């Protein structure tokens, strides 16, 4: 076997499932929808769903059109169903669970998140002294302007 | 056909991949990781690590329960590549894009 043959060596990855798999995916999708509403991460979760669904759809469509993916029945239905239910909901549950167990903090992407108003720091006492313009006292001005000041 | 009969009917989903496919997947995942490290995105890095563990457990679980089947002599390398490279890669990529979309929508408000 030369290098090119090795590169193109066919590896079959298959899933031995029953049709109840589609029902399980529907249940997982419903759980994800329930969680994203309950935990108030609607916008972020729908973004995740959209992107992962698109990645999955493009990837699967590429595999399918090149003959690398085989479905049991009705690929036109299975392919979008697979993209819609498998990638997004699983990812949403995963990320929300990671947030829940405080592995990651995504509270800034919550629907209830309000950015804190920017605080303008007050200058410190020492800095304010430095920044203040030095007002010359009357005595200083008298010394400078007195006629005797320049006399030897 | 009865619904219970249909539910218990076999539904095979196959795909044919090659070492070339895995080389492309490794390249994509490495470039995602490189971007994450370069932008110092700690959250995305944690998500990659988290997805790595979760998907490896899932893939090994599916293999040992007989749901996943491979036609190669040593399937563990394939499981490592799918569960440890391919899946965490797309999880991390989806998170990065979703995060970017959120930041853009916040800035436009």
mmCIF file of C-alpha atoms in Angstrom:
data_model
loop_
_atom_site.group_PDB
_atom_site.id
_atom_site.type_symbol
_atom_site.label_atom_id
_atom_site.label_comp_id
_atom_site.label_asym_id
_atom_site.label_seq_id
_atom_site.Cartn_x
_atom_site.Cartn_y
_atom_site.Cartn_z
ATOM 1 C CA UNK A 1 0.000 0.000 0.000
ATOM 2 C CA UNK A 2 1.520 3.310 -1.023
ATOM 3 C CA UNK A 3 0.943 6.632 0.734
ATOM 4 C CA UNK A 4 -1.944 7.759 -1.513
ATOM 5 C CA UNK A 5 -3.740 4.442 -1.025
ATOM 6 C CA UNK A 6 -3.271 4.767 2.726
ATOM 7 C CA UNK A 7 -4.633 8.337 2.689
ATOM 8 C CA UNK A 8 -7.792 7.234 0.877
ATOM 9 C CA UNK A 9 -8.238 3.990 2.780
ATOM 10 C CA UNK A 10 -11.966 3.674 3.546
ATOM 11 C CA UNK A 11 -13.024 3.544 7.195
ATOM 12 C CA UNK A 12 -16.664 2.809 7.879
ATOM 13 C CA UNK A 13 -18.219 4.505 10.903
ATOM 14 C CA UNK A 14 -21.758 3.327 11.483
ATOM 15 C CA UNK A 15 -24.483 3.688 14.015
ATOM 16 C CA UNK A 16 -26.652 0.724 14.746
ATOM 17 C CA UNK A 17 -29.833 2.305 15.961
ATOM 18 C CA UNK A 18 -33.559 1.876 15.919
ATOM 19 C CA UNK A 19 -36.082 4.492 14.821
ATOM 20 C CA UNK A 20 -36.678 5.380 18.476
ATOM 21 C CA UNK A 21 -33.422 7.329 18.144
ATOM 22 C CA UNK A 22 -35.398 10.043 16.296
ATOM 23 C CA UNK A 23 -37.854 10.212 19.148
ATOM 24 C CA UNK A 24 -35.019 10.441 21.707
ATOM 25 C CA UNK A 25 -33.495 13.325 19.736
ATOM 26 C CA UNK A 26 -36.864 15.084 19.796
ATOM 27 C CA UNK A 27 -37.019 14.671 23.595
ATOM 28 C CA UNK A 28 -33.436 16.047 23.938
ATOM 29 C CA UNK A 29 -34.446 19.026 21.768
ATOM 30 C CA UNK A 30 -37.458 19.716 23.974
ATOM 31 C CA UNK A 31 -35.246 19.518 27.096
ATOM 32 C CA UNK A 32 -32.809 22.014 25.519
ATOM 33 C CA UNK A 33 -35.664 24.416 24.654
ATOM 34 C CA UNK A 34 -37.031 24.128 28.199
ATOM 35 C CA UNK A 35 -33.580 24.807 29.711
ATOM 36 C CA UNK A 36 -32.756 27.795 27.522
ATOM 37 C CA UNK A 37 -36.039 29.461 28.493
ATOM 38 C CA UNK A 38 -35.750 28.526 32.165
ATOM 39 C CA UNK A 39 -32.141 29.670 32.528
ATOM 40 C CA UNK A 40 -32.827 32.832 30.469
ATOM 41 C CA UNK A 41 -30.214 32.257 27.761
ATOM 42 C CA UNK A 42 -32.562 32.513 24.784
ATOM 43 C CA UNK A 43 -30.518 34.700 22.465
ATOM 44 C CA UNK A 44 -27.175 33.027 23.143
ATOM 45 C CA UNK A 45 -28.646 29.518 22.884
ATOM 46 C CA UNK A 46 -30.418 30.266 19.608
ATOM 47 C CA UNK A 47 -27.129 31.632 18.252
ATOM 48 C CA UNK A 48 -25.418 28.385 19.320
ATOM 49 C CA UNK A 49 -28.193 26.361 17.740
ATOM 50 C CA UNK A 50 -28.048 28.304 14.478
ATOM 51 C CA UNK A 51 -24.271 28.026 14.128
ATOM 52 C CA UNK A 52 -23.932 24.388 15.151
ATOM 53 C CA UNK A 53 -26.922 23.476 12.958
ATOM 54 C CA UNK A 54 -25.319 25.224 10.003
ATOM 55 C CA UNK A 55 -21.935 23.564 10.595
ATOM 56 C CA UNK A 56 -23.624 20.166 10.912
ATOM 57 C CA UNK A 57 -25.837 20.745 7.855
ATOM 58 C CA UNK A 58 -22.922 21.818 5.644
ATOM 59 C CA UNK A 59 -20.703 18.996 6.904
ATOM 60 C CA UNK A 60 -23.394 16.327 6.525
ATOM 61 C CA UNK A 61 -24.519 17.672 3.140
ATOM 62 C CA UNK A 62 -20.921 17.522 1.934
ATOM 63 C CA UNK A 63 -20.539 13.929 3.161
ATOM 64 C CA UNK A 64 -23.899 12.978 1.641
ATOM 65 C CA UNK A 65 -23.285 14.534 -1.784
ATOM 66 C CA UNK A 66 -19.843 12.925 -2.016
ATOM 67 C CA UNK A 67 -21.395 9.544 -1.230
ATOM 68 C CA UNK A 68 -19.732 9.211 2.149
ATOM 69 C CA UNK A 69 -22.942 9.331 4.194
ATOM 70 C CA UNK A 70 -25.745 6.816 3.978
ATOM 71 C CA UNK A 71 -29.108 7.118 5.682
ATOM 72 C CA UNK A 72 -31.637 4.416 6.306
ATOM 73 C CA UNK A 73 -34.591 6.121 4.666
ATOM 74 C CA UNK A 74 -35.581 9.510 3.185
ATOM 75 C CA UNK A 75 -32.212 11.368 3.330
ATOM 76 C CA UNK A 76 -33.990 14.617 2.418
ATOM 77 C CA UNK A 77 -35.776 14.379 5.761
ATOM 78 C CA UNK A 78 -33.080 12.710 7.847
ATOM 79 C CA UNK A 79 -30.305 15.119 6.941
ATOM 80 C CA UNK A 80 -32.042 18.352 8.129
ATOM 81 C CA UNK A 81 -33.599 16.542 11.099
ATOM 82 C CA UNK A 82 -30.153 15.296 12.088
ATOM 83 C CA UNK A 83 -28.694 18.815 11.769
ATOM 84 C CA UNK A 84 -31.577 20.424 13.628
ATOM 85 C CA UNK A 85 -31.846 18.034 16.560
ATOM 86 C CA UNK A 86 -28.401 16.546 17.097
ATOM 87 C CA UNK A 87 -25.875 19.360 16.987
ATOM 88 C CA UNK A 88 -27.703 22.330 18.546
ATOM 89 C CA UNK A 89 -29.697 20.908 21.462
ATOM 90 C CA UNK A 90 -26.826 18.731 22.688
ATOM 91 C CA UNK A 91 -24.489 21.697 22.597
ATOM 92 C CA UNK A 92 -26.972 23.962 24.393
ATOM 93 C CA UNK A 93 -27.463 21.417 27.194
ATOM 94 C CA UNK A 94 -23.680 20.967 27.443
ATOM 95 C CA UNK A 95 -22.880 24.684 27.659
ATOM 96 C CA UNK A 96 -25.740 25.499 30.066
ATOM 97 C CA UNK A 97 -24.680 22.598 32.302
ATOM 98 C CA UNK A 98 -21.075 23.871 32.272
ATOM 99 C CA UNK A 99 -22.396 27.291 33.330
ATOM 100 C CA UNK A 100 -24.536 25.709 36.039
ATOM 101 C CA UNK A 101 -21.607 23.808 37.588
ATOM 102 C CA UNK A 102 -19.528 27.017 37.271
ATOM 103 C CA UNK A 103 -16.994 25.483 34.897
ATOM 104 C CA UNK A 104 -17.470 28.518 32.686
ATOM 105 C CA UNK A 105 -19.189 31.799 33.390
ATOM 106 C CA UNK A 106 -21.419 32.952 30.543
ATOM 107 C CA UNK A 107 -23.676 35.182 32.665
ATOM 108 C CA UNK A 108 -22.777 38.138 30.439
ATOM 109 C CA UNK A 109 -24.728 36.424 27.618
ATOM 110 C CA UNK A 110 -27.837 35.975 29.759
ATOM 111 C CA UNK A 111 -31.075 37.705 28.714
ATOM 112 C CA UNK A 112 -31.173 39.528 32.065
ATOM 113 C CA UNK A 113 -27.612 40.810 31.875
ATOM 114 C CA UNK A 114 -27.196 44.533 32.217
ATOM 115 C CA UNK A 115 -23.721 45.983 31.821
ATOM 116 C CA UNK A 116 -22.480 47.880 34.849
ATOM 117 C CA UNK A 117 -22.274 51.640 34.378
ATOM 118 C CA UNK A 118 -18.708 52.768 33.927
ATOM 119 C CA UNK A 119 -17.331 54.218 37.112
ATOM 120 C CA UNK A 120 -15.171 57.319 36.816
ATOM 121 C CA UNK A 121 -12.431 56.944 39.427
ATOM 122 C CA UNK A 122 -12.005 59.875 41.745
ATOM 123 C CA UNK A 123 -8.469 61.271 41.837
ATOM 124 C CA UNK A 124 -6.502 60.419 44.953
ATOM 125 C CA UNK A 125 -5.668 63.059 47.490
ATOM 126 C CA UNK A 126 -1.990 63.216 46.523
ATOM 127 C CA UNK A 127 -2.801 63.333 42.812
ATOM 128 C CA UNK A 128 -5.314 66.159 43.366
ATOM 129 C CA UNK A 129 -2.606 68.163 45.071
ATOM 130 C CA UNK A 130 -0.313 67.723 42.134
ATOM 131 C CA UNK A 131 -2.988 68.490 39.608
ATOM 132 C CA UNK A 132 -4.160 71.621 41.401
ATOM 133 C CA UNK A 133 -2.628 74.795 39.924
ATOM 134 C CA UNK A 134 -0.355 76.412 42.410
ATOM 135 C CA UNK A 135 -1.809 79.712 43.541
ATOM 136 C CA UNK A 136 0.860 82.073 44.556
ATOM 137 C CA UNK A 137 0.430 83.618 47.979
ATOM 138 C CA UNK A 138 0.371 87.345 48.441
ATOM 139 C CA UNK A 139 3.680 87.262 50.326
ATOM 140 C CA UNK A 140 5.444 85.578 47.393
ATOM 141 C CA UNK A 141 4.160 88.134 44.957
ATOM 142 C CA UNK A 142 5.244 90.929 47.232
ATOM 143 C CA UNK A 143 8.751 89.483 47.479
ATOM 144 C CA UNK A 144 9.061 89.179 43.749
ATOM 145 C CA UNK A 145 7.658 92.611 42.996
ATOM 146 C CA UNK A 146 9.220 94.563 45.877
ATOM 147 C CA UNK A 147 11.770 97.072 44.601
ATOM 148 C CA UNK A 148 14.328 95.941 47.162
ATOM 149 C CA UNK A 149 14.315 92.397 45.878
ATOM 150 C CA UNK A 150 16.711 93.155 43.065
ATOM 151 C CA UNK A 151 19.014 95.378 45.152
ATOM 152 C CA UNK A 152 22.322 93.961 46.201
ATOM 153 C CA UNK B 1 -47.503 -0.019 10.195
ATOM 154 C CA UNK B 2 -47.840 0.057 13.943
ATOM 155 C CA UNK B 3 -45.925 2.880 15.653
ATOM 156 C CA UNK B 4 -44.189 0.509 18.100
ATOM 157 C CA UNK B 5 -43.040 -1.676 15.196
ATOM 158 C CA UNK B 6 -41.670 1.371 13.436
ATOM 159 C CA UNK B 7 -39.859 2.555 16.594
ATOM 160 C CA UNK B 8 -38.079 -0.793 16.959
ATOM 161 C CA UNK B 9 -37.094 -0.974 13.312
ATOM 162 C CA UNK B 10 -33.376 -0.709 12.595
ATOM 163 C CA UNK B 11 -32.078 2.682 11.479
ATOM 164 C CA UNK B 12 -28.521 2.457 10.242
ATOM 165 C CA UNK B 13 -26.567 5.635 9.645
ATOM 166 C CA UNK B 14 -23.196 5.057 8.019
ATOM 167 C CA UNK B 15 -20.382 7.256 6.862
ATOM 168 C CA UNK B 16 -17.192 6.450 5.044
ATOM 169 C CA UNK B 17 -14.126 8.416 6.049
ATOM 170 C CA UNK B 18 -10.415 8.093 5.385
ATOM 171 C CA UNK B 19 -7.093 9.088 6.974
ATOM 172 C CA UNK B 20 -7.206 12.124 4.662
ATOM 173 C CA UNK B 21 -10.536 13.133 6.212
ATOM 174 C CA UNK B 22 -9.002 12.896 9.691
ATOM 175 C CA UNK B 23 -5.949 14.893 8.602
ATOM 176 C CA UNK B 24 -8.273 17.700 7.444
ATOM 177 C CA UNK B 25 -10.234 17.472 10.720
ATOM 178 C CA UNK B 26 -6.993 17.650 12.757
ATOM 179 C CA UNK B 27 -5.907 20.716 10.781
ATOM 180 C CA UNK B 28 -9.253 22.473 11.352
ATOM 181 C CA UNK B 29 -9.209 21.694 15.089
ATOM 182 C CA UNK B 30 -5.584 22.795 15.465
ATOM 183 C CA UNK B 31 -6.311 26.097 13.720
ATOM 184 C CA UNK B 32 -9.316 26.665 16.049
ATOM 185 C CA UNK B 33 -7.107 25.913 19.071
ATOM 186 C CA UNK B 34 -4.392 28.207 17.738
ATOM 187 C CA UNK B 35 -6.939 31.032 17.383
ATOM 188 C CA UNK B 36 -8.267 30.397 20.915
ATOM 189 C CA UNK B 37 -4.785 30.489 22.454
ATOM 190 C CA UNK B 38 -3.748 33.517 20.409
ATOM 191 C CA UNK B 39 -6.840 35.523 21.425
ATOM 192 C CA UNK B 40 -6.390 34.348 25.027
ATOM 193 C CA UNK B 41 -10.008 33.140 25.159
ATOM 194 C CA UNK B 42 -9.979 31.182 28.400
ATOM 195 C CA UNK B 43 -13.662 30.283 28.223
ATOM 196 C CA UNK B 44 -13.350 28.734 24.747
ATOM 197 C CA UNK B 45 -10.301 26.784 25.914
ATOM 198 C CA UNK B 46 -12.251 25.426 28.886
ATOM 199 C CA UNK B 47 -15.139 24.498 26.592
ATOM 200 C CA UNK B 48 -12.724 22.610 24.348
ATOM 201 C CA UNK B 49 -11.374 20.650 27.327
ATOM 202 C CA UNK B 50 -14.875 20.012 28.646
ATOM 203 C CA UNK B 51 -16.131 18.837 25.211
ATOM 204 C CA UNK B 52 -13.037 16.637 24.873
ATOM 205 C CA UNK B 53 -13.944 14.733 28.053
ATOM 206 C CA UNK B 54 -17.717 14.619 27.384
ATOM 207 C CA UNK B 55 -17.420 13.422 23.770
ATOM 208 C CA UNK B 56 -14.753 10.838 24.541
ATOM 209 C CA UNK B 57 -16.997 9.360 27.249
ATOM 210 C CA UNK B 58 -19.939 9.423 24.808
ATOM 211 C CA UNK B 59 -17.999 7.827 21.955
ATOM 212 C CA UNK B 60 -16.486 5.098 24.145
ATOM 213 C CA UNK B 61 -19.911 4.514 25.742
ATOM 214 C CA UNK B 62 -21.569 4.169 22.332
ATOM 215 C CA UNK B 63 -18.804 1.820 21.176
ATOM 216 C CA UNK B 64 -19.023 -0.475 24.183
ATOM 217 C CA UNK B 65 -22.832 -0.588 24.027
ATOM 218 C CA UNK B 66 -22.608 -1.609 20.368
ATOM 219 C CA UNK B 67 -24.301 1.472 18.934
ATOM 220 C CA UNK B 68 -21.116 2.626 17.223
ATOM 221 C CA UNK B 69 -19.385 0.198 14.906
ATOM 222 C CA UNK B 70 -16.132 0.478 12.977
ATOM 223 C CA UNK B 71 -14.701 -1.729 10.247
ATOM 224 C CA UNK B 72 -11.096 -1.307 11.410
ATOM 225 C CA UNK B 73 -8.949 -3.589 13.518
ATOM 226 C CA UNK B 74 -8.066 -0.938 16.086
ATOM 227 C CA UNK B 75 -11.102 1.281 16.593
ATOM 228 C CA UNK B 76 -9.674 3.143 19.610
ATOM 229 C CA UNK B 77 -7.642 5.483 17.424
ATOM 230 C CA UNK B 78 -10.768 6.336 15.422
ATOM 231 C CA UNK B 79 -12.738 6.898 18.647
ATOM 232 C CA UNK B 80 -9.953 9.197 19.896
ATOM 233 C CA UNK B 81 -10.012 11.136 16.634
ATOM 234 C CA UNK B 82 -13.801 11.513 16.540
ATOM 235 C CA UNK B 83 -14.405 12.090 20.264
ATOM 236 C CA UNK B 84 -11.178 13.912 21.072
ATOM 237 C CA UNK B 85 -10.540 15.999 17.969
ATOM 238 C CA UNK B 86 -13.517 16.274 15.610
ATOM 239 C CA UNK B 87 -16.348 16.841 18.087
ATOM 240 C CA UNK B 88 -14.541 19.237 20.510
ATOM 241 C CA UNK B 89 -13.395 21.173 17.437
ATOM 242 C CA UNK B 90 -16.875 21.910 16.157
ATOM 243 C CA UNK B 91 -18.171 22.544 19.698
ATOM 244 C CA UNK B 92 -15.436 25.136 20.213
ATOM 245 C CA UNK B 93 -16.008 26.662 16.769
ATOM 246 C CA UNK B 94 -19.769 26.965 17.345
ATOM 247 C CA UNK B 95 -19.123 28.602 20.728
ATOM 248 C CA UNK B 96 -16.627 31.071 19.262
ATOM 249 C CA UNK B 97 -19.024 32.140 16.486
ATOM 250 C CA UNK B 98 -21.986 32.423 18.881
ATOM 251 C CA UNK B 99 -19.857 34.514 21.259
ATOM 252 C CA UNK B 100 -18.798 36.796 18.392
ATOM 253 C CA UNK B 101 -22.432 37.187 17.296
ATOM 254 C CA UNK B 102 -23.428 38.169 20.825
ATOM 255 C CA UNK B 103 -20.640 40.757 21.039
ATOM 256 C CA UNK B 104 -21.566 42.240 17.645
ATOM 257 C CA UNK B 105 -25.264 42.454 18.590
ATOM 258 C CA UNK B 106 -24.370 44.101 21.935
ATOM 259 C CA UNK B 107 -22.149 46.680 20.210
ATOM 260 C CA UNK B 108 -24.773 47.523 17.596
ATOM 261 C CA UNK B 109 -27.352 48.289 20.334
#
